[in-house]
Structures are given as structure tokens and as C-alpha cells.
């Protein structure tokens, strides 16, 4: 997107991309400028901090962080900024995302991380949550979000079951 990003989607590995795609798709659908990056808390900590500092200084207002395993990505990002951090646990190990979920949701008091569901549903909801945050100060986005939700309701009402 060419506009200045309002949301940063950060993933710990390129292998997380597929799971975070629903977040990216919803941001696109709602017309929210975003930027997606692969940055790891343990493999590229310096570059991660550098990016978070720069992104938040230049307009990013919500950060979505997806990672698997001992997922400290969202927590270390939250430690470096007051911009809200929405975490998406990813099933990347034999523990199927429970490891990542607990790592994200069990942040010690003082540094909050808002943790969504494991995997793609959580990724989609992270984007919707980011949209809700941004819509508090953006009436046009609020309308797009309301229309998006109304369409989902209509899909349920229009559902046809086999005879
Ligand atoms: C985490 O380890 C990443 O977020 C990813 O979910 C997991 C596996 O990473 P790769 O080995 O695929 O790079 O840091």
C-alpha cells in the first residue's frame, strides 16, 4: 500500500505468513494502510526494536504480532511501545499453538498484550480489532466496518441448507 501504514503486521518467520494472511486480507478489504514484516524477537532483536521505533514514530497506531513456539514477539514489542499490540498465537510446534497462546496471554502485569485465538481465526479478529481501534477516530472506517459486519450477518441469514 502506498499510504502511510496505520497497522504493522509483524511475524516471527516467513512460515507464519499463511496464518496471518486473513489479517492482511481484512486490512485490505477495509482499506486500512498496513505494512507486513518478518522480524524475530530472538533472531533479529535489534532490527525488531529499530523497526518498532520507526514505525510508531511515523504513524503506525496498532501492531499485530504473530509467532509460534515460545512466542515472545508480541511481549517484547509491547515492552518498546505504547501503541496497542494484538497477538496471534501460531501452531508451529507439536504443542499446536498452546505454547504460543500461553506465552502471549500470560504477560506479567504492566505490559499488556491483547491476545486473540490461535491461528487464522485469531489473525482475522486481530485485523478487525485493529479496525475497531482505528475507527474510534475515523468515521468513514467506522462505516466500512459496520457494513462489513452487516454483510457477515446477511451471509448467515442467506445460508441455504441441502434439501
Ligand atoms: C517462531 O518459530 C516463528 O514465529 C515461527 O512460528 C516458528 C518457526 O519458525 P521457522 O523455524 O519456520 O522460521 O519464531
Coordinates of C-alpha atoms and ligand atoms in Angstrom, one line a residue, residues 11-16 38-43 66-73 90-93 100, ligand 1:
X11 CA 5.6 -12.2 12.1
X12 CA 8.4 -14.1 13.6
X13 CA 9.1 -16.1 10.5
X14 CA 8.1 -16.3 6.8
X15 CA 6.5 -19.6 7.7
X16 CA 3.9 -17.7 9.7
X38 CA 9.2 -10.6 9.1
X39 CA 11.1 -9.8 12.3
X40 CA 12.0 -12.1 15.1
X41 CA 12.4 -11.3 18.8
X42 CA 15.2 -13.8 19.2
X43 CA 16.8 -13.9 15.7
X66 CA 2.0 -13.4 15.1
X67 CA 4.5 -16.0 16.3
X68 CA 4.7 -19.7 17.2
X69 CA 6.6 -21.7 19.9
X70 CA 7.8 -19.7 22.9
X71 CA 6.3 -16.7 21.4
X72 CA 7.8 -13.6 23.0
X73 CA 7.5 -11.4 19.9
X90 CA 0.5 -19.7 15.8
X91 CA 0.6 -23.5 15.9
X92 CA 4.2 -24.1 14.8
X93 CA 5.3 -26.9 17.2
X100 CA 2.3 -19.7 21.9
Ligands
LIG1 C1 8.8 -18.7 15.7 O1 9.2 -20.0 15.4 C2 8.1 -18.2 14.4 O2 7.2 -17.3 14.7 C3 7.5 -19.5 13.8 O3 6.1 -19.6 14.2 C4 8.3 -20.6 14.5 C5 9.1 -21.4 13.5 O4 9.9 -20.6 12.7 P1 10.7 -21.1 11.5 O5 11.6 -22.2 12.0 O6 9.7 -21.7 10.5 O7 11.5 -20.0 10.9 O8 9.9 -17.9 16.0

